Tab-separated table of C-alpha atoms and ligand atoms in Angstrom:
chain	number	residue	atom	x	y	z
A	1	MET	CA	22.076	58.219	92.058
A	2	LEU	CA	23.882	57.578	88.008
A	3	ARG	CA	28.091	57.464	89.596
A	4	ARG	CA	30.311	57.999	87.291
A	5	SER	CA	31.232	54.717	87.884
A	6	PHE	CA	29.061	51.716	88.602
A	7	ARG	CA	32.050	49.294	89.366
A	8	LYS	CA	34.052	51.798	91.609
A	9	GLU	CA	33.008	51.899	95.915
A	10	PHE	CA	32.770	56.060	96.251
A	11	PRO	CA	33.348	56.287	99.820
A	12	ALA	CA	30.677	59.014	101.419
A	13	ALA	CA	31.608	62.604	102.274
A	14	VAL	CA	30.366	64.055	105.232
A	15	ARG	CA	33.104	67.571	106.320
A	16	GLY	CA	35.460	68.949	104.789
A	17	GLU	CA	37.566	72.220	106.568
A	18	GLY	CA	41.065	74.672	105.105
A	19	VAL	CA	42.084	71.404	102.559
A	20	TRP	CA	40.732	68.354	104.580
A	21	LEU	CA	37.809	66.825	103.465
A	22	TRP	CA	36.523	64.007	106.070
A	23	ASP	CA	34.251	61.066	105.188
A	24	ALA	CA	31.920	59.510	106.733
A	25	GLU	CA	33.279	56.412	108.153
A	26	GLU	CA	35.982	59.649	109.898
A	27	LYS	CA	38.203	58.703	107.917
A	28	LYS	CA	40.086	62.186	106.360
A	29	TYR	CA	42.212	63.100	103.309
A	30	LEU	CA	43.991	65.659	102.245
A	31	ASP	CA	42.430	67.815	99.099
A	32	PHE	CA	45.807	68.281	97.013
A	33	SER	CA	44.194	68.181	94.327
A	34	GLY	CA	40.867	70.289	95.721
A	35	SER	CA	38.630	67.866	93.708
A	36	ALA	CA	39.409	68.531	90.553
A	37	ALA	CA	41.620	72.008	90.555
A	38	VAL	CA	38.098	73.502	91.606
A	39	ASN	CA	39.312	74.778	95.508
A	40	PHE	CA	41.527	77.312	95.528
A	41	ILE	CA	40.634	79.184	99.158
A	42	GLY	CA	39.761	76.097	101.653
A	43	HIS	CA	37.068	73.975	102.534
A	44	GLY	CA	33.888	75.064	104.888
A	45	VAL	CA	34.992	78.930	105.069
A	46	LYS	CA	31.984	80.377	106.898
A	47	GLU	CA	32.226	84.002	105.047
A	48	ILE	CA	31.058	82.024	102.062
A	49	SER	CA	27.998	80.045	103.928
A	50	ALA	CA	26.736	82.657	105.966
A	51	ALA	CA	27.148	85.372	102.391
A	52	MET	CA	25.072	82.545	100.779
A	53	ALA	CA	22.951	81.199	103.354
A	54	ALA	CA	21.907	86.207	103.353
A	55	GLN	CA	21.109	86.416	99.505
A	56	ALA	CA	19.382	83.349	99.877
A	57	ASN	CA	16.796	84.580	102.604
A	58	GLN	CA	16.696	87.852	100.806
A	59	LEU	CA	16.320	86.942	97.294
A	60	GLU	CA	16.779	83.345	96.012
A	61	PHE	CA	15.643	83.788	92.402
A	62	VAL	CA	14.998	85.882	88.998
A	63	HIS	CA	14.693	85.422	85.365
A	64	THR	CA	17.502	87.565	84.267
A	65	SER	CA	14.218	88.398	80.977
A	66	GLN	CA	13.213	90.274	83.995
A	67	PHE	CA	14.976	91.448	86.360
A	68	THR	CA	18.857	91.857	86.551
A	69	THR	CA	20.063	92.022	90.892
A	70	PRO	CA	22.092	94.411	92.707
A	71	ILE	CA	24.877	91.498	93.292
A	72	ALA	CA	25.643	90.496	89.883
A	73	GLU	CA	25.950	94.503	88.863
A	74	GLU	CA	28.173	94.677	91.538
A	75	TYR	CA	29.732	91.019	90.844
A	76	ALA	CA	30.669	91.914	86.819
A	77	TYR	CA	32.212	95.394	88.419
A	78	GLU	CA	34.803	93.446	90.880
A	79	LEU	CA	35.707	90.365	87.795
A	80	LEU	CA	36.062	93.224	85.619
A	81	GLU	CA	38.337	94.857	87.549
A	82	PHE	CA	39.964	91.600	88.955
A	83	ALA	CA	40.124	90.923	84.899
A	84	GLY	CA	42.581	94.066	84.279
A	85	SER	CA	42.941	96.664	81.654
A	86	ASN	CA	42.162	95.216	78.712
A	87	PHE	CA	38.480	94.110	79.800
A	88	ALA	CA	37.874	97.618	80.856
A	89	GLY	CA	33.623	98.668	79.427
A	90	GLY	CA	34.076	94.937	78.706
A	91	ALA	CA	31.172	93.250	79.957
A	92	VAL	CA	30.622	89.736	82.281
A	93	TYR	CA	27.468	86.927	81.675
A	94	PHE	CA	27.409	84.558	84.688
A	95	THR	CA	26.684	80.624	84.143
A	96	CYS	CA	26.532	77.744	86.534
A	97	GLY	CA	29.799	75.961	85.651
A	98	GLY	CA	32.675	75.632	83.027
A	99	SER	CA	30.876	73.599	80.173
A	100	GLU	CA	28.062	76.815	80.404
A	101	SER	CA	30.913	79.289	80.167
A	102	ILE	CA	32.428	77.453	77.216
A	103	GLU	CA	28.895	77.496	75.043
A	104	THR	CA	28.475	80.217	75.486
A	105	ALA	CA	31.753	81.701	75.325
A	106	LEU	CA	31.528	79.577	71.253
A	107	LYS	CA	28.297	81.656	70.149
A	108	LEU	CA	29.297	84.845	71.261
A	109	ALA	CA	32.642	84.468	69.060
A	110	ARG	CA	29.986	83.682	66.823
A	111	GLN	CA	27.210	86.445	67.299
A	112	TYR	CA	29.950	89.111	67.339
A	113	GLN	CA	30.443	88.153	63.696
A	114	VAL	CA	27.549	87.908	62.449
A	115	GLU	CA	26.987	91.775	64.699
A	116	SER	CA	29.834	92.664	62.652
A	117	GLY	CA	29.086	92.308	59.043
A	118	HIS	CA	30.640	88.222	59.172
A	119	ALA	CA	28.097	86.218	58.801
A	120	GLU	CA	30.549	83.647	56.447
A	121	ARG	CA	32.669	83.099	60.172
A	122	TYR	CA	30.706	80.418	62.459
A	123	GLN	CA	34.035	78.309	62.914
A	124	VAL	CA	36.312	78.070	65.699
A	125	VAL	CA	39.554	76.317	65.621
A	126	SER	CA	40.994	74.485	68.989
A	127	ARG	CA	43.596	72.044	69.871
A	128	THR	CA	44.544	68.251	69.906
A	129	GLN	CA	44.990	67.184	73.749
A	130	SER	CA	42.737	70.030	74.930
A	131	TYR	CA	39.428	69.733	77.036
A	132	HIS	CA	37.202	72.544	77.338
A	133	GLY	CA	34.087	70.485	78.339
A	134	SER	CA	31.182	67.909	79.151
A	135	THR	CA	27.663	69.715	76.688
A	136	LEU	CA	28.358	68.978	72.992
A	137	GLY	CA	30.057	72.250	72.121
A	138	ALA	CA	32.752	72.163	74.446
A	139	LEU	CA	33.110	68.722	73.170
A	140	ALA	CA	33.880	69.338	69.686
A	141	VAL	CA	36.270	71.690	70.685
A	142	SER	CA	38.670	69.466	73.274
A	143	GLY	CA	41.097	67.654	72.685
A	144	ASN	CA	40.974	65.170	74.546
A	145	ARG	CA	40.135	61.185	72.905
A	146	ARG	CA	38.892	59.598	75.313
A	147	ARG	CA	36.846	61.750	76.584
A	148	ARG	CA	34.913	62.934	73.409
A	149	GLU	CA	35.155	59.255	71.641
A	150	ILE	CA	32.049	57.644	72.017
A	151	TYR	CA	30.664	60.519	71.675
A	152	GLN	CA	32.789	62.110	68.160
A	153	PRO	CA	30.006	61.260	65.711
A	154	MET	CA	27.296	63.703	67.267
A	155	VAL	CA	29.440	66.320	67.432
A	156	ARG	CA	30.659	69.374	64.633
A	157	GLU	CA	34.031	69.267	63.692
A	158	PHE	CA	36.395	72.232	63.167
A	159	ALA	CA	39.898	72.300	62.628
A	160	HIS	CA	42.482	70.728	65.470
A	161	ILE	CA	45.692	72.130	65.920
A	162	GLY	CA	49.195	70.892	67.597
A	163	MET	CA	49.517	71.866	71.444
A	164	PRO	CA	53.387	72.013	71.918
A	165	TYR	CA	54.539	69.426	75.177
A	166	CYS	CA	58.659	70.781	75.622
A	167	TYR	CA	59.170	67.283	77.199
A	168	ARG	CA	58.006	64.957	73.894
A	169	CYS	CA	58.421	68.179	71.769
A	170	ASN	CA	57.518	66.625	67.368
A	171	TYR	CA	60.491	69.235	66.408
A	172	ASP	CA	63.608	67.817	68.726
A	173	CYS	CA	63.902	71.445	70.068
A	174	THR	CA	66.739	72.312	72.174
A	175	ASP	CA	66.317	75.654	73.272
A	176	GLY	CA	63.575	75.368	75.611
A	177	CYS	CA	60.801	74.863	72.855
A	178	ARG	CA	61.203	79.206	71.435
A	179	ASN	CA	61.627	78.094	68.200
A	180	CYS	CA	59.486	75.033	67.796
A	181	GLY	CA	55.952	77.208	69.910
A	182	GLN	CA	55.897	80.057	66.385
A	183	GLU	CA	56.074	76.505	64.174
A	184	TYR	CA	52.740	75.512	66.778
A	185	ALA	CA	51.659	79.062	66.219
A	186	ALA	CA	51.803	78.275	62.567
A	187	GLU	CA	49.804	75.724	62.594
A	188	LEU	CA	46.856	78.571	63.272
A	189	GLU	CA	47.577	80.759	60.555
A	190	SER	CA	47.079	78.127	58.056
A	191	ALA	CA	44.135	76.072	59.427
A	192	ILE	CA	42.665	79.867	59.311
A	193	THR	CA	43.872	79.989	55.804
A	194	GLU	CA	42.522	76.446	54.800
A	195	ALA	CA	39.310	77.450	56.351
A	196	LYS	CA	38.405	79.982	54.003
A	197	CYS	CA	36.928	82.985	56.004
A	198	ALA	CA	35.038	81.096	58.008
A	199	VAL	CA	36.706	81.048	61.258
A	200	ALA	CA	34.678	83.393	64.666
A	201	GLY	CA	36.909	81.852	66.812
A	202	PHE	CA	39.921	79.885	68.322
A	203	ILE	CA	40.025	78.578	72.216
A	204	ALA	CA	42.310	78.189	74.449
A	205	GLU	CA	43.639	76.262	77.645
A	206	PRO	CA	47.225	79.622	77.962
A	207	MET	CA	48.276	76.543	80.192
A	208	SER	CA	47.244	72.398	79.954
A	209	GLY	CA	44.609	71.833	82.207
A	210	ALA	CA	43.914	68.000	83.185
A	211	THR	CA	44.649	66.289	79.509
A	212	LEU	CA	48.191	67.437	79.604
A	213	GLY	CA	48.676	67.850	83.334
A	214	ALA	CA	49.989	71.586	83.702
A	215	VAL	CA	53.039	71.986	80.740
A	216	VAL	CA	53.904	75.593	80.454
A	217	PRO	CA	52.927	76.851	77.181
A	218	PRO	CA	56.966	77.541	75.134
A	219	PRO	CA	58.078	81.126	75.559
A	220	GLY	CA	56.640	83.315	73.165
A	221	TYR	CA	54.032	81.040	71.262
A	222	LEU	CA	50.546	82.331	73.086
A	223	GLN	CA	51.771	85.948	72.086
A	224	LYS	CA	51.788	85.172	68.343
A	225	LEU	CA	48.975	82.998	68.969
A	226	ALA	CA	46.931	85.613	69.428
A	227	GLU	CA	48.375	87.882	66.726
A	228	VAL	CA	47.687	85.845	64.298
A	229	CYS	CA	43.506	86.166	65.646
A	230	ARG	CA	44.443	89.532	65.586
A	231	SER	CA	45.380	89.839	62.126
A	232	HIS	CA	42.667	87.638	60.718
A	233	ASP	CA	39.719	89.694	63.610
A	234	VAL	CA	39.236	85.391	64.399
A	235	LEU	CA	38.278	86.337	68.531
A	236	PHE	CA	40.920	84.782	70.758
A	237	ILE	CA	39.199	83.182	73.764
A	238	ALA	CA	41.334	82.090	76.825
A	239	ASP	CA	39.481	78.388	78.162
A	240	GLU	CA	40.106	79.649	82.040
A	241	VAL	CA	38.177	77.836	83.918
A	242	MET	CA	41.178	75.658	85.689
A	243	THR	CA	43.825	78.924	85.406
A	244	GLY	CA	41.843	81.396	86.096
A	245	MET	CA	40.965	83.383	89.644
A	246	GLY	CA	44.559	83.135	90.932
A	247	ARG	CA	44.823	79.061	90.376
A	248	THR	CA	48.700	79.765	88.700
A	249	GLY	CA	50.057	83.711	90.443
A	250	ARG	CA	48.432	85.457	88.460
A	251	ASN	CA	44.643	87.008	88.489
A	252	PHE	CA	44.849	85.026	85.291
A	253	ALA	CA	47.151	82.662	83.944
A	254	ILE	CA	47.019	84.431	79.939
A	255	GLU	CA	49.039	87.145	82.300
A	256	HIS	CA	52.500	85.258	82.642
A	257	TRP	CA	52.776	85.997	78.762
A	258	ASP	CA	51.408	89.805	78.474
A	259	VAL	CA	48.738	88.401	75.809
A	260	THR	CA	44.976	89.997	76.078
A	261	PRO	CA	42.578	87.671	74.861
A	262	ASP	CA	39.039	89.165	73.466
A	263	ILE	CA	37.087	86.432	75.597
A	264	LEU	CA	37.765	85.205	78.628
A	265	VAL	CA	36.356	82.226	80.475
A	266	THR	CA	36.551	80.914	83.713
A	267	ALA	CA	34.503	78.703	86.602
A	268	LYS	CA	35.893	76.772	89.132
A	269	GLY	CA	38.273	78.648	91.076
A	270	LEU	CA	35.470	81.506	90.729
A	271	SER	CA	32.940	79.842	93.762
A	272	SER	CA	36.052	77.223	94.736
A	273	GLY	CA	33.437	74.707	94.277
A	274	TYR	CA	31.154	76.165	97.138
A	275	ALA	CA	28.560	77.270	94.424
A	276	PRO	CA	28.130	76.163	90.719
A	277	LEU	CA	29.062	78.975	89.269
A	278	GLY	CA	31.687	79.840	85.417
A	279	ALA	CA	31.902	83.093	83.450
A	280	VAL	CA	32.307	84.833	81.218
A	281	ILE	CA	33.792	88.216	80.140
A	282	ALA	CA	33.703	89.671	77.206
A	283	SER	CA	35.646	92.875	76.042
A	284	LYS	CA	35.504	95.531	75.424
A	285	LYS	CA	34.607	95.389	71.104
A	286	VAL	CA	32.701	92.241	72.070
A	287	VAL	CA	30.021	93.880	73.826
A	288	GLU	CA	29.924	96.462	71.520
A	289	ALA	CA	29.612	94.519	68.636
A	290	ILE	CA	26.240	93.448	70.188
A	291	ALA	CA	25.069	96.401	71.956
A	292	ASN	CA	25.124	98.570	68.912
A	293	GLY	CA	24.016	95.734	66.096
A	294	SER	CA	20.799	93.550	67.544
A	295	GLY	CA	20.907	94.470	70.610
A	296	ALA	CA	19.957	91.308	72.587
A	297	PHE	CA	22.702	88.332	72.866
A	298	LEU	CA	20.684	85.492	71.447
A	299	HIS	CA	21.476	83.375	74.069
A	300	GLY	CA	20.256	82.512	77.909
A	301	PHE	CA	20.280	79.609	80.447
A	302	THR	CA	17.262	79.616	83.687
A	303	TYR	CA	19.489	79.987	86.278
A	304	ASN	CA	22.601	82.319	84.388
A	305	ALA	CA	23.684	84.609	86.878
A	306	HIS	CA	21.998	82.436	89.116
A	307	PRO	CA	21.830	85.306	93.278
A	308	VAL	CA	23.200	82.208	95.665
A	309	SER	CA	26.062	81.374	93.404
A	310	LEU	CA	26.752	84.759	93.309
A	311	ALA	CA	27.178	85.119	96.235
A	312	ALA	CA	28.992	82.832	97.089
A	313	GLY	CA	31.490	83.725	94.007
A	314	ARG	CA	31.650	87.378	94.823
A	315	THR	CA	32.830	86.511	99.042
A	316	VAL	CA	35.195	84.222	97.068
A	317	LEU	CA	36.619	87.078	95.302
A	318	LYS	CA	36.782	88.694	99.058
A	319	TYR	CA	38.532	85.926	100.277
A	320	LEU	CA	40.694	85.833	98.533
A	321	GLN	CA	42.121	89.239	97.494
A	322	ASP	CA	42.041	89.621	101.437
A	323	HIS	CA	43.812	87.073	102.278
A	324	LYS	CA	46.494	87.702	99.387
A	325	LEU	CA	46.345	83.812	98.473
A	326	VAL	CA	47.141	85.344	94.318
A	327	GLU	CA	50.331	85.944	95.741
A	328	ALA	CA	50.258	82.687	97.979
A	329	ALA	CA	49.377	79.624	95.232
A	330	ASP	CA	52.616	82.506	92.925
A	331	SER	CA	55.450	80.494	92.311
A	332	THR	CA	57.780	82.572	91.781
A	333	ARG	CA	57.523	84.149	94.952
A	334	PRO	CA	60.594	83.140	96.785
A	335	GLY	CA	59.282	81.546	100.737
A	336	SER	CA	55.179	81.875	98.585
A	337	THR	CA	53.386	78.755	99.456
A	338	ALA	CA	53.954	76.975	96.065
A	339	SER	CA	57.318	78.121	95.408
A	340	ARG	CA	57.233	75.109	98.761
A	341	LEU	CA	54.733	72.916	96.979
A	342	ARG	CA	57.754	73.289	93.146
A	343	LEU	CA	60.821	73.023	95.729
A	344	ALA	CA	58.751	69.332	97.172
A	345	LEU	CA	57.702	68.318	94.105
A	346	GLU	CA	60.795	68.672	92.487
A	347	SER	CA	62.296	65.851	94.251
A	348	LEU	CA	60.234	63.766	93.181
A	349	ARG	CA	62.318	63.510	89.662
A	350	GLU	CA	64.585	61.194	91.197
A	351	LEU	CA	62.520	57.865	92.012
A	352	LYS	CA	62.439	56.275	88.463
A	353	VAL	CA	59.233	56.477	87.533
A	354	VAL	CA	58.994	60.791	87.438
A	355	GLY	CA	60.086	60.859	83.553
A	356	ASP	CA	58.131	65.052	84.054
A	357	VAL	CA	57.086	67.632	86.572
A	358	ARG	CA	56.054	71.086	85.339
A	359	GLY	CA	53.471	73.487	85.849
A	360	LEU	CA	53.609	77.396	87.718
A	361	GLY	CA	51.932	78.213	90.470
A	362	LEU	CA	49.804	75.845	92.036
A	363	LEU	CA	49.053	74.144	89.318
A	364	TRP	CA	51.313	70.990	88.684
A	365	GLY	CA	51.427	67.196	87.455
A	366	VAL	CA	53.646	64.431	87.261
A	367	GLU	CA	54.189	62.837	84.620
A	368	PHE	CA	54.969	58.646	85.227
A	369	VAL	CA	57.366	56.302	82.713
A	370	ALA	CA	58.812	52.390	82.073
A	371	ASP	CA	61.720	53.937	80.914
A	372	LYS	CA	62.991	56.967	82.145
A	373	GLN	CA	65.912	57.387	79.507
A	374	THR	CA	63.940	56.536	75.526
A	375	LYS	CA	60.893	57.755	77.926
A	376	LYS	CA	58.879	55.477	77.287
A	377	PRO	CA	55.154	54.683	78.956
A	378	PHE	CA	53.605	52.400	80.686
A	379	ASP	CA	50.917	50.562	79.106
A	380	PRO	CA	47.714	51.807	79.404
A	381	GLN	CA	45.885	48.618	81.162
A	382	LEU	CA	47.923	49.222	83.670
A	383	SER	CA	46.638	52.441	84.581
A	384	PHE	CA	49.327	52.940	86.457
A	385	ALA	CA	48.588	56.442	87.422
A	386	GLY	CA	45.347	55.065	88.946
A	387	ARG	CA	47.891	52.595	90.501
A	388	VAL	CA	49.483	55.729	92.178
A	389	GLY	CA	45.681	57.604	92.918
A	390	GLN	CA	44.949	54.824	94.913
A	391	ALA	CA	47.447	54.511	97.090
A	392	ALA	CA	47.685	57.744	98.166
A	393	VAL	CA	43.626	57.505	99.331
A	394	LYS	CA	45.334	54.364	101.146
A	395	ARG	CA	47.547	57.230	102.591
A	396	GLY	CA	45.172	59.817	103.479
A	397	LEU	CA	45.467	61.894	100.181
A	398	LEU	CA	43.923	62.700	97.314
A	399	VAL	CA	44.582	63.445	93.256
A	400	TYR	CA	43.846	63.372	89.740
A	401	PRO	CA	44.782	60.580	87.695
A	402	MET	CA	45.106	61.504	84.387
A	403	GLN	CA	46.256	59.196	81.020
A	404	GLY	CA	46.797	59.610	77.519
A	405	CYS	CA	48.688	62.085	78.451
A	406	VAL	CA	51.167	61.263	74.920
A	407	ASP	CA	48.892	60.793	72.497
A	408	GLY	CA	45.492	60.623	74.238
A	409	ILE	CA	45.455	56.582	74.483
A	410	PHE	CA	49.665	55.961	76.472
A	411	GLY	CA	51.124	58.790	79.300
A	412	ASP	CA	50.595	58.547	82.718
A	413	HIS	CA	49.680	61.789	84.715
A	414	LEU	CA	48.657	63.279	88.130
A	415	LEU	CA	46.850	66.390	87.883
A	416	LEU	CA	47.686	68.685	91.309
A	417	ALA	CA	46.608	71.684	93.263
A	418	PRO	CA	46.014	72.346	96.091
A	419	PRO	CA	44.584	74.962	97.527
A	420	ALA	CA	46.153	78.753	97.689
A	421	VAL	CA	45.563	77.832	102.088
A	422	ILE	CA	48.203	75.012	102.365
A	423	THR	CA	51.013	74.688	105.340
A	424	ALA	CA	54.985	74.620	104.754
A	425	GLU	CA	53.654	71.000	107.270
A	426	GLU	CA	51.021	69.789	104.903
A	427	VAL	CA	53.268	70.724	100.835
A	428	ASP	CA	55.638	68.715	103.105
A	429	TRP	CA	53.241	66.006	104.466
A	430	ALA	CA	52.034	65.330	101.497
A	431	VAL	CA	54.448	65.002	98.867
A	432	SER	CA	55.902	63.052	100.952
A	433	GLN	CA	53.143	60.645	100.709
A	434	LEU	CA	52.808	60.778	97.271
A	435	ARG	CA	56.270	59.731	96.885
A	436	ASP	CA	54.967	55.978	99.389
A	437	ALA	CA	52.429	55.676	97.208
A	438	ILE	CA	54.714	56.473	93.255
A	439	VAL	CA	57.196	53.573	95.329
A	440	GLU	CA	54.132	51.086	96.106
A	441	ALA	CA	52.745	51.644	91.911
A	442	ALA	CA	56.307	51.450	90.539
A	443	GLY	CA	57.080	48.183	93.146
A	444	ALA	CA	53.691	47.063	92.982
B	1	PLP	C1	40.329	73.464	81.020
B	1	PLP	C2	38.603	73.529	81.364
B	1	PLP	N1	38.201	73.781	80.729
B	1	PLP	C3	36.615	73.415	80.748
B	1	PLP	C4	36.021	72.879	81.780
B	1	PLP	C5	35.013	72.551	81.996
B	1	PLP	O1	33.983	73.208	82.706
B	1	PLP	P1	32.770	72.130	83.764
B	1	PLP	O2	33.608	70.330	84.740
B	1	PLP	O3	32.619	73.422	85.600
B	1	PLP	O4	31.757	71.920	82.421
B	1	PLP	C6	37.097	72.097	81.981
B	1	PLP	C7	36.733	70.751	83.242
B	1	PLP	O5	37.566	70.761	83.713
B	1	PLP	C8	38.797	73.184	82.493
B	1	PLP	O6	39.513	72.124	83.106
């Protein structure tokens, strides 16, 4: 096993149930980050494994160049419906995860432009401090400095525009970033103009995921981006790999701002981790350009639309609808699990090293600072977020520590994204353990 680190000891996970995971030594952990914002419906749900086993028993695999399958056709319809009326008449392309889905979306945007008579359009504009995946195409459009640094010479560079980050706003706004949101969106207009009609698409996470830590966009910002895209016939690709499938209290996060992207990408919560699965949901306009043009999408993976993964995803969708988990994840709904989490996390602001608590639904970021007044970050060598993470693990709490939110190198934060089946008692227990872990790390 080529592990993520040769220096770190990894416990062996053997079992999961609800929000809990157990290792081989029977130590129990509360999964407060849903691994990496993956698990949404809880661990160990028997309906999902049963559906996967039934599908594997009946038909484990066929190649998409030879067959379609009933499960792919039915599930695609259900997902289009879940994505809302904007995607009526659209189509779904299934992959094995987020990065494959992003690659698919980038190529779909390029082919859409070619089929529409714009072969000169091939660039995809993206944002700094973003993450779209680890394959080279997805890394090219990512803005996460640490994750792309050594591979940079291998990737094709297109324009990266700035990203609004209200806690550390570049424009020193005092109006909740209403105005600076427009300034940031204007950068897209300039990037498209400078590229002289070579831009095929623009990709963005509606709400920042791991890189900035659940930063919510300012009012009017996403609407303006969508408007700029539309006016230049540039496709708007919403990367909802992390924020989709209910995580933020809406089916897709973009719904909070009433914006309609041309392509919606999702993964993680799509199968809640029960199987490798991602999906690219393309609007009618995109699908028709290809269907009425060359008639073939020039792209494919051996394992796209794998029946066993689709059985997992389809049953997860039914489960989260039957159990009203999107509602549970709505932090604006009084009495919801997510509103309990929001209030509990807000209380961490009183700690001297907690600079910001931000997020929506069941996706939250806690940013640490060495000085609250000046917002000065910790020295990256201290690995402060990592230390909080270790102190939390010791207490049986799993969180997602990250560095680089200030400028790609400086800045420490945690990403928190528990499964939507977390109870009020579990929220309270987790936040009290987290508080102790932060105090321990700050005192060390
Ligand atoms: C917003 C976003 N896009 C894409 C990806 C890549 O997904 P995967 O790791 O499944 O390839 C991630 C993974 O964290 C992500 O958060």
